Amino acid sequence: MSRLLELENVTAAYGAVKALFGVSLALDEGQVVALMGRNGMGKTTTIRCISRLLLHSGGRLSFAGRDLKGVSAPKVAQLGVGLVPEGRRCFAPLTVAENLVVAARPGPWDIERVQALFPRLKERMRQTSATLSGGEQQMLAIGRALMTNPRLLILDEATEGLAPVVRQEIWAGVRALKAEGLSILLVDKSLKEIVSVADSAVIIERGETVWQGGIDALTPELTDRYLGV
Ligand code: ATP
């Protein structure tokens, strides 16, 4: 397996406020890695650095063998980082179909495959995304990222605030994507689902990686200590 994403001691700040003090993580092609940690520990900030929405101040970030220093957000998307940001932002005035089409880049993913993954979207292609339920918007946000034909899909709290039945649909989608061999970096609060889908986990505390290992090595002692569950 080849290394797709690697962060070594990444540091970052919002202006004068430091947020990351040394995040390291590794993700191999085809792997699902869970980025874990309590609220405010730096998970979203780490994702923002990977997608270049925030420029890191130190350490090293590489994607597909390429150092991301100096690489812009549009360029990293072109290289194959598909981000589904927290808060599932879609282009509200556009229809579901338009949201998908504007994201399209050549590759195996197209509207038909997105509809097969999330059948709920199929019935709503002509609706504007603003009129979708929260769960449908999340499915659309994932579908839009898939339309870019990413090499790495990043899901930041994709099931946050959704009804249990809709969450299950999202997790079923994630499992289907994993089965197809897509590489995924995910942040989520459901430990149970993470354990069932991830190959490995990274735990960050106060902006620093404190543990990375195989999902089977994620003991109750670790989750108690770092996740407070
Ligand atoms: P959550 O699960 O609550 O989203 P998180 O682990 O994703 O938490 P981050 O959102 O990455 O955490 O926040 C890490 C730190 O950076 C926090 O101390 C937070 O207050 C700070 N931070 C995040 N965004 C900003 C910002 N735009 N400006 C200043 N500080 C920020």
Coordinates of N, CA and C in Angstrom, one line a residue, residues 58-158:
G58 N 4.2 25.3 10.3 CA 5.4 24.5 10.4 C 5.1 23.0 10.2
G59 N 6.2 22.2 10.2 CA 6.0 20.8 9.9 C 5.8 20.5 8.5
R60 N 5.4 19.3 8.2 CA 5.3 18.9 6.8 C 4.0 18.2 6.5
L61 N 3.4 18.5 5.3 CA 2.2 17.9 4.8 C 2.4 17.4 3.4
S62 N 2.1 16.1 3.2 CA 2.3 15.7 1.8 C 1.1 14.9 1.4
F63 N 0.7 15.0 0.1 CA -0.4 14.3 -0.5 C 0.1 13.7 -1.8
A64 N -0.1 12.4 -1.9 CA 0.3 11.6 -3.1 C 1.7 11.9 -3.5
G65 N 2.6 12.0 -2.4 CA 4.0 12.1 -2.6 C 4.4 13.6 -2.9
R66 N 3.5 14.5 -2.8 CA 3.8 15.9 -3.1 C 3.7 16.7 -1.9
D67 N 4.7 17.5 -1.6 CA 4.7 18.5 -0.5 C 3.7 19.5 -0.7
L68 N 2.8 19.8 0.2 CA 1.7 20.7 0.0 C 2.1 22.2 0.3
K69 N 3.3 22.4 0.7 CA 3.7 23.8 1.0 C 3.6 24.6 -0.3
G70 N 2.8 25.7 -0.2 CA 2.7 26.5 -1.4 C 1.6 26.0 -2.4
V71 N 1.0 24.9 -2.1 CA -0.1 24.4 -2.9 C -1.4 25.1 -2.4
S72 N -2.2 25.7 -3.4 CA -3.4 26.4 -3.1 C -4.6 25.4 -2.8
A73 N -5.7 25.9 -2.3 CA -6.9 25.1 -2.0 C -7.4 24.5 -3.4
P74 N -7.6 25.4 -4.4 CA -8.1 24.8 -5.7 C -7.2 23.7 -6.2
K75 N -5.9 24.0 -6.1 CA -4.9 23.0 -6.6 C -5.0 21.7 -5.9
V76 N -5.1 21.7 -4.5 CA -5.1 20.5 -3.8 C -6.4 19.7 -4.1
A77 N -7.5 20.4 -4.4 CA -8.7 19.8 -4.8 C -8.5 19.1 -6.2
Q78 N -7.8 19.8 -7.0 CA -7.4 19.2 -8.3 C -6.5 17.9 -8.2
L79 N -5.7 18.0 -7.2 CA -4.8 16.8 -6.9 C -5.6 15.6 -6.4
G80 N -6.8 15.9 -5.9 CA -7.6 14.8 -5.5 C -8.1 14.8 -4.0
V81 N -8.0 15.9 -3.4 CA -8.6 16.0 -2.0 C -10.0 16.5 -2.1
G82 N -11.0 15.6 -1.8 CA -12.4 16.0 -1.8 C -12.9 16.2 -0.4
L83 N -13.2 17.4 -0.1 CA -13.6 17.8 1.2 C -15.1 17.9 1.4
V84 N -15.7 17.3 2.4 CA -17.1 17.5 2.8 C -17.0 18.3 4.1
P85 N -17.1 19.6 4.1 CA -16.8 20.4 5.3 C -17.9 20.2 6.3
E86 N -17.6 20.5 7.6 CA -18.5 20.6 8.7 C -19.6 21.6 8.3
G87 N -20.9 21.2 8.5 CA -22.0 22.1 8.2 C -22.5 22.0 6.8
R88 N -22.0 21.0 6.1 CA -22.6 20.6 4.8 C -23.0 21.7 3.9
R89 N -22.1 22.6 3.6 CA -22.5 23.7 2.7 C -22.7 23.3 1.3
C90 N -23.9 23.6 0.8 CA -24.3 23.4 -0.6 C -24.6 24.7 -1.2
F91 N -24.6 24.8 -2.6 CA -25.0 26.0 -3.2 C -26.5 26.1 -3.2
A92 N -27.1 26.9 -2.2 CA -28.5 26.8 -1.9 C -29.4 27.1 -3.1
P93 N -29.1 28.1 -4.0 CA -30.1 28.4 -5.1 C -30.0 27.4 -6.2
L94 N -29.0 26.5 -6.2 CA -28.9 25.5 -7.3 C -29.8 24.3 -6.9
T95 N -30.2 23.6 -7.9 CA -30.9 22.3 -7.7 C -29.9 21.3 -7.3
V96 N -30.4 20.1 -6.9 CA -29.5 19.0 -6.5 C -28.7 18.6 -7.7
A97 N -29.3 18.5 -8.9 CA -28.6 18.1 -10.1 C -27.5 19.1 -10.4
E98 N -27.8 20.4 -10.3 CA -26.9 21.4 -10.7 C -25.7 21.4 -9.7
N99 N -26.0 21.2 -8.4 CA -24.9 21.1 -7.4 C -23.9 20.0 -7.8
L100 N -24.5 18.9 -8.3 CA -23.6 17.8 -8.6 C -22.8 18.1 -9.9
V101 N -23.5 18.6 -10.9 CA -22.9 18.9 -12.2 C -21.7 19.9 -12.1
V102 N -21.9 20.9 -11.3 CA -20.9 22.0 -11.2 C -19.6 21.4 -10.6
A103 N -19.7 20.3 -9.9 CA -18.5 19.8 -9.2 C -17.8 18.8 -10.1
A104 N -18.5 18.3 -11.1 CA -18.0 17.2 -11.9 C -16.6 17.3 -12.5
R105 N -15.8 16.3 -12.3 CA -14.5 16.2 -13.0 C -14.4 14.8 -13.6
P106 N -13.6 14.6 -14.6 CA -13.6 13.3 -15.2 C -13.2 12.2 -14.3
G107 N -13.8 11.0 -14.4 CA -13.5 9.9 -13.6 C -14.7 9.0 -13.5
P108 N -14.6 7.9 -12.7 CA -15.7 6.9 -12.6 C -16.9 7.5 -11.9
W109 N -16.9 8.5 -11.1 CA -18.1 9.0 -10.4 C -18.9 9.9 -11.3
D110 N -20.2 9.7 -11.4 CA -21.1 10.5 -12.2 C -22.4 10.6 -11.4
I111 N -23.3 11.3 -12.0 CA -24.6 11.5 -11.3 C -25.3 10.2 -11.0
E112 N -25.3 9.3 -11.9 CA -25.9 8.0 -11.8 C -25.4 7.2 -10.6
R113 N -24.0 7.3 -10.4 CA -23.4 6.5 -9.3 C -23.8 7.2 -8.0
V114 N -23.8 8.5 -8.0 CA -24.2 9.2 -6.7 C -25.6 8.9 -6.3
Q115 N -26.5 8.8 -7.4 CA -27.9 8.4 -7.1 C -28.0 7.0 -6.6
A116 N -27.2 6.1 -7.1 CA -27.2 4.7 -6.6 C -26.7 4.6 -5.2
L117 N -25.7 5.5 -4.9 CA -25.2 5.5 -3.5 C -26.2 6.0 -2.5
F118 N -26.9 7.1 -2.9 CA -27.9 7.8 -2.0 C -29.2 7.9 -2.8
P119 N -30.0 6.8 -2.9 CA -31.2 6.8 -3.7 C -32.2 8.0 -3.3
R120 N -32.1 8.5 -2.1 CA -33.0 9.6 -1.7 C -32.8 10.8 -2.6
L121 N -31.5 11.0 -3.0 CA -31.2 12.2 -3.9 C -31.9 12.1 -5.2
K122 N -32.1 10.9 -5.7 CA -32.6 10.6 -7.0 C -33.9 11.3 -7.2
E123 N -34.8 11.2 -6.2 CA -36.1 11.8 -6.3 C -36.1 13.3 -6.2
R124 N -35.0 13.8 -5.9 CA -34.9 15.3 -5.6 C -34.0 16.1 -6.5
M125 N -33.7 15.5 -7.6 CA -32.8 16.2 -8.5 C -33.1 17.6 -8.9
R126 N -34.4 17.9 -9.1 CA -34.9 19.2 -9.5 C -35.2 20.2 -8.4
Q127 N -35.1 19.7 -7.2 CA -35.3 20.6 -6.0 C -34.1 21.4 -5.8
T128 N -34.3 22.7 -5.3 CA -33.1 23.4 -4.9 C -32.6 22.9 -3.6
S129 N -31.3 23.0 -3.4 CA -30.7 22.3 -2.3 C -31.1 22.9 -0.9
A130 N -31.6 24.2 -1.0 CA -32.1 24.9 0.2 C -33.3 24.2 0.8
T131 N -34.0 23.5 -0.1 CA -35.3 22.9 0.4 C -35.1 21.4 0.8
L132 N -33.9 21.0 0.8 CA -33.6 19.6 1.3 C -33.6 19.5 2.8
S133 N -33.8 18.3 3.3 CA -33.6 18.1 4.8 C -32.1 18.1 5.1
G134 N -31.8 18.2 6.4 CA -30.4 18.1 6.7 C -29.7 16.9 6.2
G135 N -30.3 15.8 6.4 CA -29.7 14.5 5.9 C -29.5 14.5 4.4
E136 N -30.5 15.0 3.7 CA -30.3 15.0 2.2 C -29.2 16.0 1.8
Q137 N -29.1 17.1 2.5 CA -28.1 18.1 2.2 C -26.7 17.4 2.4
Q138 N -26.6 16.6 3.5 CA -25.3 16.0 3.8 C -25.0 15.0 2.7
M139 N -26.0 14.2 2.2 CA -25.8 13.3 1.1 C -25.4 14.0 -0.1
L140 N -26.0 15.2 -0.4 CA -25.6 16.0 -1.5 C -24.2 16.5 -1.4
A141 N -23.8 16.9 -0.2 CA -22.4 17.4 0.0 C -21.4 16.3 -0.2
I142 N -21.8 15.1 0.2 CA -20.9 13.9 -0.1 C -20.9 13.6 -1.6
G143 N -22.1 13.6 -2.2 CA -22.2 13.4 -3.6 C -21.4 14.4 -4.4
R144 N -21.4 15.6 -4.0 CA -20.7 16.7 -4.7 C -19.2 16.4 -4.6
A145 N -18.7 16.0 -3.5 CA -17.3 15.7 -3.3 C -16.9 14.5 -4.2
L146 N -17.8 13.5 -4.3 CA -17.5 12.4 -5.1 C -17.5 12.7 -6.6
M147 N -18.3 13.7 -7.0 CA -18.3 14.1 -8.4 C -17.0 14.7 -8.8
T148 N -16.2 15.1 -7.9 CA -14.8 15.6 -8.2 C -13.9 14.4 -8.4
N149 N -14.3 13.2 -8.2 CA -13.5 12.0 -8.4 C -12.2 12.1 -7.5
P150 N -12.4 12.3 -6.2 CA -11.3 12.5 -5.4 C -10.5 11.2 -5.1
R151 N -9.2 11.3 -4.8 CA -8.4 10.2 -4.3 C -8.6 10.0 -2.8
L152 N -8.9 11.1 -2.2 CA -9.1 11.1 -0.7 C -10.4 11.8 -0.4
L153 N -11.3 11.2 0.3 CA -12.5 11.9 0.7 C -12.4 12.2 2.2
I154 N -12.6 13.5 2.5 CA -12.6 13.9 3.9 C -13.9 14.3 4.4
L155 N -14.4 13.6 5.4 CA -15.7 13.8 6.0 C -15.6 14.4 7.4
D156 N -16.0 15.7 7.5 CA -15.9 16.3 8.8 C -17.3 16.4 9.5
E157 N -17.5 15.5 10.4 CA -18.8 15.4 11.2 C -20.0 15.2 10.2
A158 N -19.9 14.3 9.3 CA -20.9 14.1 8.3 C -22.3 13.6 8.9

